[in-house]
PDB file of C-alpha atoms in Angstrom:
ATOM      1  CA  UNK L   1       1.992 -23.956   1.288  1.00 91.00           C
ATOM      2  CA  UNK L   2       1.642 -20.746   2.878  1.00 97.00           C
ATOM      3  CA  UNK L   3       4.328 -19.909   5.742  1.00 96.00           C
ATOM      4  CA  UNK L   4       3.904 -16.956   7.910  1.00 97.00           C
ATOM      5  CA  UNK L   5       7.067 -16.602  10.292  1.00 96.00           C
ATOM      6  CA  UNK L   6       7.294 -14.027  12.851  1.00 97.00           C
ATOM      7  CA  UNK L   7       4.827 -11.267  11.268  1.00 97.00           C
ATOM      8  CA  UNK L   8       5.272  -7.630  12.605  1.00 97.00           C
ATOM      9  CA  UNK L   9       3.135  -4.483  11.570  1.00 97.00           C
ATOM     10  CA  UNK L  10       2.976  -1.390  12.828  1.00 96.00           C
ATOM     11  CA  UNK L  11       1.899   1.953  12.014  1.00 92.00           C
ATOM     12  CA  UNK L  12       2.823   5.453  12.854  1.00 89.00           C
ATOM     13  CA  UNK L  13       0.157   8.394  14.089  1.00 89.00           C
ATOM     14  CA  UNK L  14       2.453  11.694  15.073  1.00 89.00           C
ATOM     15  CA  UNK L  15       4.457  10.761  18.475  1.00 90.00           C
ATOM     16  CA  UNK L  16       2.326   7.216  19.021  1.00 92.00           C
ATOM     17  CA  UNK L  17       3.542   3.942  17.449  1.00 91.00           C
ATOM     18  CA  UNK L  18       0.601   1.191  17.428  1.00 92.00           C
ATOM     19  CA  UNK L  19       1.391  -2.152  17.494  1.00 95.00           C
ATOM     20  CA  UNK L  20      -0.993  -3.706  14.829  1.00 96.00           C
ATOM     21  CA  UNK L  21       0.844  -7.181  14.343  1.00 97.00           C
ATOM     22  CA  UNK L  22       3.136  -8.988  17.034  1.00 97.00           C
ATOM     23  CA  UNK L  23       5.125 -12.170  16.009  1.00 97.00           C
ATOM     24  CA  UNK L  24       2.404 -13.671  14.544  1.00 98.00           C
ATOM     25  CA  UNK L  25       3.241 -16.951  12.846  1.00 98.00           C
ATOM     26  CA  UNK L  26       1.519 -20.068  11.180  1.00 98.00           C
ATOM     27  CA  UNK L  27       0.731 -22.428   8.087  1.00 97.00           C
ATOM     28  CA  UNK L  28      -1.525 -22.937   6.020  1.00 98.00           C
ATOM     29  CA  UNK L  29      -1.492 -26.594   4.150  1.00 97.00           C
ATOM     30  CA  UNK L  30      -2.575 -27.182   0.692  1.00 97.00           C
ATOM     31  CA  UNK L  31      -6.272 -27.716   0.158  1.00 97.00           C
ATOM     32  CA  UNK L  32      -7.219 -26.474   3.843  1.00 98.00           C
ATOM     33  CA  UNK L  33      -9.602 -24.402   4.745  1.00 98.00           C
ATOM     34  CA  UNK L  34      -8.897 -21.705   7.270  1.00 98.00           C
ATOM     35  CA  UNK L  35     -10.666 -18.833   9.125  1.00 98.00           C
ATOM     36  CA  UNK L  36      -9.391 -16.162  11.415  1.00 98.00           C
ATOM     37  CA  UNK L  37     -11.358 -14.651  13.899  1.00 97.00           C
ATOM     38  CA  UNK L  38     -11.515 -11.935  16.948  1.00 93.00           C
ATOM     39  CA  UNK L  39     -12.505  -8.640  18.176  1.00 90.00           C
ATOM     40  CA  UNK L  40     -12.142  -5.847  16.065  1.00 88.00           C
ATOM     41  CA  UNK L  41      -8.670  -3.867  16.157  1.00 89.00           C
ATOM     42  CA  UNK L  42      -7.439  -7.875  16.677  1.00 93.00           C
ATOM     43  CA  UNK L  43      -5.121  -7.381  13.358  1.00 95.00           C
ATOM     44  CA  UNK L  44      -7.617  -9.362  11.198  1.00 96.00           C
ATOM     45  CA  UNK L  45      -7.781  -7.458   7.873  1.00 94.00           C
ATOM     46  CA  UNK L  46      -4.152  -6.220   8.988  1.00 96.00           C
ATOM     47  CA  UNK L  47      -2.969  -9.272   8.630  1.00 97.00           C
ATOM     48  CA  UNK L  48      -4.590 -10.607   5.604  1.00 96.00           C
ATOM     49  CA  UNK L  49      -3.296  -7.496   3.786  1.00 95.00           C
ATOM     50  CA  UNK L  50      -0.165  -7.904   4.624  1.00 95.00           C
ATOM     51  CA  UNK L  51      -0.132 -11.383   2.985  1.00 96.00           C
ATOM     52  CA  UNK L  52      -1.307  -9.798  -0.176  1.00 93.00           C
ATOM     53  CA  UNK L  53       0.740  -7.462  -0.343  1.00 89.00           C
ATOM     54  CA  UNK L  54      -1.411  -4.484  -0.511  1.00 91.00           C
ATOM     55  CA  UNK L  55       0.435  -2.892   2.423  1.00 93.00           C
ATOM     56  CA  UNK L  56       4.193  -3.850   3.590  1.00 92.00           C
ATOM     57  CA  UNK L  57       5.274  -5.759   6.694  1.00 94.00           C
ATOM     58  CA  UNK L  58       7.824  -4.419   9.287  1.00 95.00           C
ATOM     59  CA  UNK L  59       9.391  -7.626  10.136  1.00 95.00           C
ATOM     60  CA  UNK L  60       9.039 -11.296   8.794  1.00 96.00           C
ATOM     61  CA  UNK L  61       8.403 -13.621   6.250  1.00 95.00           C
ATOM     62  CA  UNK L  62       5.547 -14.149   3.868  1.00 96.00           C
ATOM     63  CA  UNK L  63       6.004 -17.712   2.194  1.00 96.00           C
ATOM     64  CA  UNK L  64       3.907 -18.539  -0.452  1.00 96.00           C
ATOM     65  CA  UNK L  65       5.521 -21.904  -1.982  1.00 92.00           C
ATOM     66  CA  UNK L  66       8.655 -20.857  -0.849  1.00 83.00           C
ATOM     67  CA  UNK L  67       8.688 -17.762  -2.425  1.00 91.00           C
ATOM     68  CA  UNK L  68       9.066 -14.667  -0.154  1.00 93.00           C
ATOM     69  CA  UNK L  69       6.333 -12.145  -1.207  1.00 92.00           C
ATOM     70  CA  UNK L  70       8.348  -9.875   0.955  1.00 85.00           C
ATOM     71  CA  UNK L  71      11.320  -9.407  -1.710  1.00 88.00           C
ATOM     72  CA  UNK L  72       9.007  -9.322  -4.788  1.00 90.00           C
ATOM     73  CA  UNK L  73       9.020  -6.168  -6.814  1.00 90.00           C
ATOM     74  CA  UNK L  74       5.803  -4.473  -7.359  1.00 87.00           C
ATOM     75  CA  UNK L  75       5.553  -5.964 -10.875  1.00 90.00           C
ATOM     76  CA  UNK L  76       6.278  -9.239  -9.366  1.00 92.00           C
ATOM     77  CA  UNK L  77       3.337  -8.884  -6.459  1.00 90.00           C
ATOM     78  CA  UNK L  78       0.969  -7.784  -9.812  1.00 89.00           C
ATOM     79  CA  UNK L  79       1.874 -11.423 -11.117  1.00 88.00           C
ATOM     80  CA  UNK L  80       1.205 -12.856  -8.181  1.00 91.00           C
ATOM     81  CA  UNK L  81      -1.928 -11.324  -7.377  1.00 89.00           C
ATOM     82  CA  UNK L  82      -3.513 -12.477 -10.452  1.00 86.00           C
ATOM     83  CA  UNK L  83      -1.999 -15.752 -11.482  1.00 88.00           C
ATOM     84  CA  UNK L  84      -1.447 -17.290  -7.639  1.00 94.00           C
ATOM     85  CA  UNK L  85      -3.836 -15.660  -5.977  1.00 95.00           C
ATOM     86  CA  UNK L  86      -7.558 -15.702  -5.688  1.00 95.00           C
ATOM     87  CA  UNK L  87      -9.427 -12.944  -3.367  1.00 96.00           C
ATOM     88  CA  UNK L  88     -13.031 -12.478  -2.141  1.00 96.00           C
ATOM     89  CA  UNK L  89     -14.578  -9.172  -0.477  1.00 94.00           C
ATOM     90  CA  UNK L  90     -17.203  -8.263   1.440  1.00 92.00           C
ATOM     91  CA  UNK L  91     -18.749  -6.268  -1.030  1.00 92.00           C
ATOM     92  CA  UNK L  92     -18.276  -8.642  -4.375  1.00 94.00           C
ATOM     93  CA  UNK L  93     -16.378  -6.185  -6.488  1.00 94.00           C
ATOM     94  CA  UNK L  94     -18.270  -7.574  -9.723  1.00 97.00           C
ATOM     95  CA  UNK L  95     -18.206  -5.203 -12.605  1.00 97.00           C
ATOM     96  CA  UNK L  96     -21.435  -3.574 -12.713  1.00 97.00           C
ATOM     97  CA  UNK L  97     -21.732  -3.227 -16.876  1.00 97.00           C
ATOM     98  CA  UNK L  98     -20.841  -6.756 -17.448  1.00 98.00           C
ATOM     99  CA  UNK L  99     -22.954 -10.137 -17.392  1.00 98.00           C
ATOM    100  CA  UNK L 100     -21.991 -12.500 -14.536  1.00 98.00           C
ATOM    101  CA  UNK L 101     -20.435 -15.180 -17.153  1.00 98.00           C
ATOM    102  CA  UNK L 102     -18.016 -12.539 -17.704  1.00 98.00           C
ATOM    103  CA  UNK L 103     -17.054 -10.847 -14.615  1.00 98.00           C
ATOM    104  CA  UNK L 104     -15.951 -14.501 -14.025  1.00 98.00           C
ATOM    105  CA  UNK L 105     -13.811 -14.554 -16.862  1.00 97.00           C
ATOM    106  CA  UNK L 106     -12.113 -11.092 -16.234  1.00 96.00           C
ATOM    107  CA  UNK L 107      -9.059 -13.165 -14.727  1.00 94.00           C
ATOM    108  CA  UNK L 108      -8.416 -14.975 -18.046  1.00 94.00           C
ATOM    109  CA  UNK L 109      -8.866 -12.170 -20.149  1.00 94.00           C
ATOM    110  CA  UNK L 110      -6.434  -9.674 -17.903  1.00 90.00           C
ATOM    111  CA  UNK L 111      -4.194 -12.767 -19.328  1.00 89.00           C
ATOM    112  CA  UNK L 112      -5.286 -12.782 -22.708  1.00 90.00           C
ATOM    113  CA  UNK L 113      -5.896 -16.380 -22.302  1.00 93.00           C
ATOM    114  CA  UNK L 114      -7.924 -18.362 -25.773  1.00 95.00           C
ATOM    115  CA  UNK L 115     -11.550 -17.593 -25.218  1.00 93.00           C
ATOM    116  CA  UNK L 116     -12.813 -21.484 -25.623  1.00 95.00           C
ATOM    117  CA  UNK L 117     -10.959 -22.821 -22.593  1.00 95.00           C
ATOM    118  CA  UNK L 118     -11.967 -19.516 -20.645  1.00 96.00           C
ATOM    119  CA  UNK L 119     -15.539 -20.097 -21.655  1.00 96.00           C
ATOM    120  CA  UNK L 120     -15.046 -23.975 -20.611  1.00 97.00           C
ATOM    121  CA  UNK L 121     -13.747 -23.142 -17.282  1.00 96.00           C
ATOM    122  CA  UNK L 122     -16.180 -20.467 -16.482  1.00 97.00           C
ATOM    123  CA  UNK L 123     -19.427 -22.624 -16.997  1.00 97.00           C
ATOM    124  CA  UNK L 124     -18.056 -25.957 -14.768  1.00 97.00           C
ATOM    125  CA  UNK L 125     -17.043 -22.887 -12.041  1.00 97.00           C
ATOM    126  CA  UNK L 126     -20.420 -21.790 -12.465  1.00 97.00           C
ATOM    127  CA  UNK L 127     -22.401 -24.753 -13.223  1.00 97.00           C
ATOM    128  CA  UNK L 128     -20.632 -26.177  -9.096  1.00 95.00           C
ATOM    129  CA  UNK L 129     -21.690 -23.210  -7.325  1.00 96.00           C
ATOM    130  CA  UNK L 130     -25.382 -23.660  -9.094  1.00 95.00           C
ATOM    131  CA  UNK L 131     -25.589 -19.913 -10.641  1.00 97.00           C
ATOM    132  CA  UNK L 132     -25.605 -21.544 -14.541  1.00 97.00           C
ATOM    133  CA  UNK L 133     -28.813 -19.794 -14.818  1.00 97.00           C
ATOM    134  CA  UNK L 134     -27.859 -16.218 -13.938  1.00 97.00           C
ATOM    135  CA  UNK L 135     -24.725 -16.420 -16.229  1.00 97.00           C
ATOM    136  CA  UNK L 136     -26.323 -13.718 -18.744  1.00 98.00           C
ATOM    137  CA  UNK L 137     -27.548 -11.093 -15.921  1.00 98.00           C
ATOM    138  CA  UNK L 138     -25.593  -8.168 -14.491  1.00 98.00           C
ATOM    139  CA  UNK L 139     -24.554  -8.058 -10.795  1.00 97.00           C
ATOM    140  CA  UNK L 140     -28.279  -5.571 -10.467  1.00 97.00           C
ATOM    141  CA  UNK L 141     -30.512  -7.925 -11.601  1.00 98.00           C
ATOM    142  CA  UNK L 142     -28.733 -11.014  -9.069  1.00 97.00           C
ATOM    143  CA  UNK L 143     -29.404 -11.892  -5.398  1.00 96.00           C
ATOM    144  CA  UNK L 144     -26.197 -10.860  -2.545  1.00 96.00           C
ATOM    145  CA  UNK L 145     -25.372 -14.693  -2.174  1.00 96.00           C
ATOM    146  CA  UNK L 146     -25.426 -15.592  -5.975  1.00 97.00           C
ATOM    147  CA  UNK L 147     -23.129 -11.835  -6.524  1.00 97.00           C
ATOM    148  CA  UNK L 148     -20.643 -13.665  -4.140  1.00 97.00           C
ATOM    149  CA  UNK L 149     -20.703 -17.417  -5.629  1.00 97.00           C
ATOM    150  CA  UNK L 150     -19.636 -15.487  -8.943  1.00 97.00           C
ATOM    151  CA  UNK L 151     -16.954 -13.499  -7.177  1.00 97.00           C
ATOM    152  CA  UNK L 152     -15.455 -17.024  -5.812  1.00 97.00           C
ATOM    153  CA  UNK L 153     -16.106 -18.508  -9.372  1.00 97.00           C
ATOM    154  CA  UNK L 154     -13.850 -15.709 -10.770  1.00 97.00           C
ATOM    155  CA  UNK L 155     -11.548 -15.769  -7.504  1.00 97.00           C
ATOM    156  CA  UNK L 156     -10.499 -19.789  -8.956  1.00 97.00           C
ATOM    157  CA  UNK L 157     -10.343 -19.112 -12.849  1.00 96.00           C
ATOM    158  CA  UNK L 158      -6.751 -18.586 -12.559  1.00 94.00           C
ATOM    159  CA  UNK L 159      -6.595 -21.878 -10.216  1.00 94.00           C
ATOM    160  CA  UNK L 160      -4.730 -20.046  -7.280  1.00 95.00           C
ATOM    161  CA  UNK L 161      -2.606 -21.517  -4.895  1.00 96.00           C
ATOM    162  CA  UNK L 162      -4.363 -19.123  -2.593  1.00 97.00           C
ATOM    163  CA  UNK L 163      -7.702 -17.774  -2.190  1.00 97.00           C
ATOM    164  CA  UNK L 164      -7.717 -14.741   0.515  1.00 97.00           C
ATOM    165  CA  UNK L 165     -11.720 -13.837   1.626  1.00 97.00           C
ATOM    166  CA  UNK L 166     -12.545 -10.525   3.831  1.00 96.00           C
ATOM    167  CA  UNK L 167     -15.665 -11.356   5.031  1.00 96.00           C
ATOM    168  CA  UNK L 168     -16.793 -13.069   2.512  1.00 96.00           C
ATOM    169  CA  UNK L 169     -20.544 -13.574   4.323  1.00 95.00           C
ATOM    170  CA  UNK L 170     -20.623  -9.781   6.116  1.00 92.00           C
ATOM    171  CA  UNK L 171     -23.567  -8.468   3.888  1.00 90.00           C
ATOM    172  CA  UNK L 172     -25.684 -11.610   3.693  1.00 94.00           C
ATOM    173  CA  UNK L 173     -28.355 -13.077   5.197  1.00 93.00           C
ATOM    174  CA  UNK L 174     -27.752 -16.606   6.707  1.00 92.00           C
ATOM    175  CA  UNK L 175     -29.420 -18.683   3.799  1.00 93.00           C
ATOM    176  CA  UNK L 176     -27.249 -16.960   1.468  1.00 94.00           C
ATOM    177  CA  UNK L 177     -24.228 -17.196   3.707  1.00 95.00           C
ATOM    178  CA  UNK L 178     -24.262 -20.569   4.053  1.00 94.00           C
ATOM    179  CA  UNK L 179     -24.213 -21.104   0.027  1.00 95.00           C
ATOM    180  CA  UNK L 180     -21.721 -19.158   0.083  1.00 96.00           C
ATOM    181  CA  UNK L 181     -19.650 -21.433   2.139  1.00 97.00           C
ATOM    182  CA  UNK L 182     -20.621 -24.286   0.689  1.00 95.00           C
ATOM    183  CA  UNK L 183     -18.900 -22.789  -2.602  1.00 96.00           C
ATOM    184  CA  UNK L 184     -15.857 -22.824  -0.768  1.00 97.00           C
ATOM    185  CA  UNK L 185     -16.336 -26.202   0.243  1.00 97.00           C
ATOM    186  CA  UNK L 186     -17.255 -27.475  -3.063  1.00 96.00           C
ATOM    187  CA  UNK L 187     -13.833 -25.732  -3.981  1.00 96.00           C
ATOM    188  CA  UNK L 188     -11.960 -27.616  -1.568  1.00 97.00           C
ATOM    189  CA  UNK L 189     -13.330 -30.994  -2.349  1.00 96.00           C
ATOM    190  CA  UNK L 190     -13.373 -30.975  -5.727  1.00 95.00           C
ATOM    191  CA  UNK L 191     -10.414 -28.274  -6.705  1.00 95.00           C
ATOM    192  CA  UNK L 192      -8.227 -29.144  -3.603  1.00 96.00           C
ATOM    193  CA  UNK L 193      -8.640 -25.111  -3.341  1.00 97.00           C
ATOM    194  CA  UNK L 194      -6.976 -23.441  -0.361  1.00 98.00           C
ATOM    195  CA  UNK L 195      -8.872 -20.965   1.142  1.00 98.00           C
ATOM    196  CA  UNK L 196      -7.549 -18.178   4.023  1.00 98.00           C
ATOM    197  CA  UNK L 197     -11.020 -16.459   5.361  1.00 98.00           C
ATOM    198  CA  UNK L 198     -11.455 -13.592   7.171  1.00 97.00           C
ATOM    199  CA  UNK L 199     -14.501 -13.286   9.319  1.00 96.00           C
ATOM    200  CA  UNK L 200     -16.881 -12.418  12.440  1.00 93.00           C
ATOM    201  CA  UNK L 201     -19.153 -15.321  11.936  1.00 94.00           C
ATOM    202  CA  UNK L 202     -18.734 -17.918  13.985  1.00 95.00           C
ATOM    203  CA  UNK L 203     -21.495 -19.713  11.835  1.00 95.00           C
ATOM    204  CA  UNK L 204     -19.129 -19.677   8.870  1.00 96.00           C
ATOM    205  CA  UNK L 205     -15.952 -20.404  10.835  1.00 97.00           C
ATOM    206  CA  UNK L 206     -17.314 -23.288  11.863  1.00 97.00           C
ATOM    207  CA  UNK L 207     -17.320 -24.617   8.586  1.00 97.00           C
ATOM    208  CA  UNK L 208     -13.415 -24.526   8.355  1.00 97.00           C
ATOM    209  CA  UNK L 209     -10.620 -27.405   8.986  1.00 97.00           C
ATOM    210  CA  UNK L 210      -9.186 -24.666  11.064  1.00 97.00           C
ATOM    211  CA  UNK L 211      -9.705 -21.621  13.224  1.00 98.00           C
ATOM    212  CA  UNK L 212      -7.256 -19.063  13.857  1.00 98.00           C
ATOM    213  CA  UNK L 213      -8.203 -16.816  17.077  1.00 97.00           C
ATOM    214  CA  UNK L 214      -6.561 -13.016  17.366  1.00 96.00           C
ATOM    215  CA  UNK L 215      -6.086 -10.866  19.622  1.00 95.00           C
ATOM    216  CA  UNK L 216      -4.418  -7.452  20.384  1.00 95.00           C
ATOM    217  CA  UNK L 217      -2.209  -8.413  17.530  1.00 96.00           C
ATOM    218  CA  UNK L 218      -1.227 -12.035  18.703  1.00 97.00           C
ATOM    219  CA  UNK L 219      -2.429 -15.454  17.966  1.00 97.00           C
ATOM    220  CA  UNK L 220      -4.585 -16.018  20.795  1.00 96.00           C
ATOM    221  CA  UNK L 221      -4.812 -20.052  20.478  1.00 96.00           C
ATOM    222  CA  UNK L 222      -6.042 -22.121  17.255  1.00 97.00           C
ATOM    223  CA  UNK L 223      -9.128 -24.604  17.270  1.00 97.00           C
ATOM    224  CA  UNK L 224      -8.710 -27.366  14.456  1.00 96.00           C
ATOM    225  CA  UNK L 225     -12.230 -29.597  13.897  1.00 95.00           C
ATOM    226  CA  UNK L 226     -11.907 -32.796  14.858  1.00 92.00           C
ATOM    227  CA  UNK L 227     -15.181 -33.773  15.626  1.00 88.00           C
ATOM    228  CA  UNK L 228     -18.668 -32.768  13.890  1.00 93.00           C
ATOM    229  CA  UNK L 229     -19.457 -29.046  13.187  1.00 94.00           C
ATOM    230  CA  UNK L 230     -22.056 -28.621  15.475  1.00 94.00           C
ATOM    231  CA  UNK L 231     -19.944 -29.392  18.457  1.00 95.00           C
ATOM    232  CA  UNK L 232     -16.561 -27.398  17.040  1.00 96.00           C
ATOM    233  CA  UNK L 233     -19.321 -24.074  16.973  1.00 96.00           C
ATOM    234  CA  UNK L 234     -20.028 -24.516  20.469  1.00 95.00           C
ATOM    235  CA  UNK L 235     -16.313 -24.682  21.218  1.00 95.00           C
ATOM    236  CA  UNK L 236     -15.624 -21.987  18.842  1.00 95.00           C
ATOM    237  CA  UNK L 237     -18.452 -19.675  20.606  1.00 95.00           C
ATOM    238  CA  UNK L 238     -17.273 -20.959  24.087  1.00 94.00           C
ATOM    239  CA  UNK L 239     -13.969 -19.679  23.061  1.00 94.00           C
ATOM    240  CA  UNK L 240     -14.918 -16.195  21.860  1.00 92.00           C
ATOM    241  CA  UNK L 241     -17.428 -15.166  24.489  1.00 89.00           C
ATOM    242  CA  UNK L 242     -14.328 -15.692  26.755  1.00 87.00           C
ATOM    243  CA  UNK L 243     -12.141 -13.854  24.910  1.00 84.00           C
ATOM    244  CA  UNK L 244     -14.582 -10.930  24.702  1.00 74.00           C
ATOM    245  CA  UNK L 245     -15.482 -10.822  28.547  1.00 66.00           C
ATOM    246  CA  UNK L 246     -18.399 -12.949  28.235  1.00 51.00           C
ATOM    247  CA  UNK L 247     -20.059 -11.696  25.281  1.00 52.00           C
ATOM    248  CA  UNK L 248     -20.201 -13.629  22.289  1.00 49.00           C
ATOM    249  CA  UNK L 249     -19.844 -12.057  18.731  1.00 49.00           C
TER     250      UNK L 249
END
């Protein structure tokens, strides 16, 4: 579903030429649920730009259902962004002067889509992720973890092929964290969402089908869950304290 072949990035300071991105390629199936992970200055948030376009690509191919983001024209990425794709920050990005029912409609209306079916969707998105009863309070009067279950309500009201998180968990505490992944898995199992994640917590990672691990620019090695989660976090950890001389994130 998504196709990443032989990704380069780079970017220019005066004489020096840093090397961001380095033949990075990999899928991403339909309805999985992937994280990338590794030090910082790895190519993380490099890399998940690039696939939304927000900055260009030296060298490669984007694939996103065989279409090659790469050769869209700017008004082309703008229809992409907000019919096929779904994205998730660290810091929410809710609209501060509107109620939560309708920062997770914004999608539908930046389409002009009828208001009944926008209003239908938006309360099943919101009744799954179990913030129903916040729908009429603003982003100020809501808790960090139910801010972000809205923002990955409104990340699926378009139903994206693609939903792109930058750590999605950063700014909350664990209880809230782990609601927040268990939107995404409620997502998955009952949208057959596809979600690309971003993130320094193992914790969260660990929720995943898949684990990509960075570094320097590279795809260090991938870790794919076989087994229970419990044992795939020690494996993941294992894996990253190495990576990081010993120390573990």
């Amino acid at each position: 579903m998504l196709n990443v072949n032989h990704l380069y990035k780079s970017y220019q300071t005066g004489n020096t030429r840093y090397e961001v991105l380095k033949d990075v390629s990999f899928q991403v199936a339909k309805g999985e649920f992937v994280a990338v992970m590794g030090p910082s200055g790895s190519g993380k948030t490099t890399l998940l730009n690039c696939i939304s376009c927000f900055i260009p690509h030296d060298k490669g191919e984007i694939l996103l259902e065989n279409t090659n983001l790469s050769q869209l024209k700017e008004k082309e990425i703008a229809h992409v962004r907000n019919r096929q794709l779904g994205f998730v920050f660290q810091d929410f990005m809710l609209l501060d002067g509107l109620t939560i029912f309708e920062n997770v409609c914004v999608p539908k209306v930046i389409k002009c889509d009828a208001y009944q079916p926008m209003e239908k969707k938006a309360q099943k998105l919101l009744s799954m992720f179990g913030i129903s009863d916040i729908s009429g309070k603003y982003p100020a009067e809501v808790s960090g973890g139910q801010k972000q279950r809205a923002a990955v309500a409104r990340a699926l009201m378009n139903d994206p092929l693609l939903i792109l998180a930058d750590e999605p968990t950063g700014n909350l505490d664990s209880c809230s964290s782990e609601a927040v992944i268990r939107a995404f898995l409620e997502a998955q199992h009952e949208l057959n969402a596809t979600t690309f994640m971003v993130t320094h917590d193992s914790f969260s990672a660990s929720y995943c089908d898949r684990v990509i691990v960075m570094k320097d620019g590279c795809i260090h090695t991938e870790l794919k869950r076989t087994g229970n989660r419990r044992d795939f976090l020690e494996k993941l950890l294992e894996v990253l304290k190495t990576l990081n001389g010993g120390n573990e994130q």
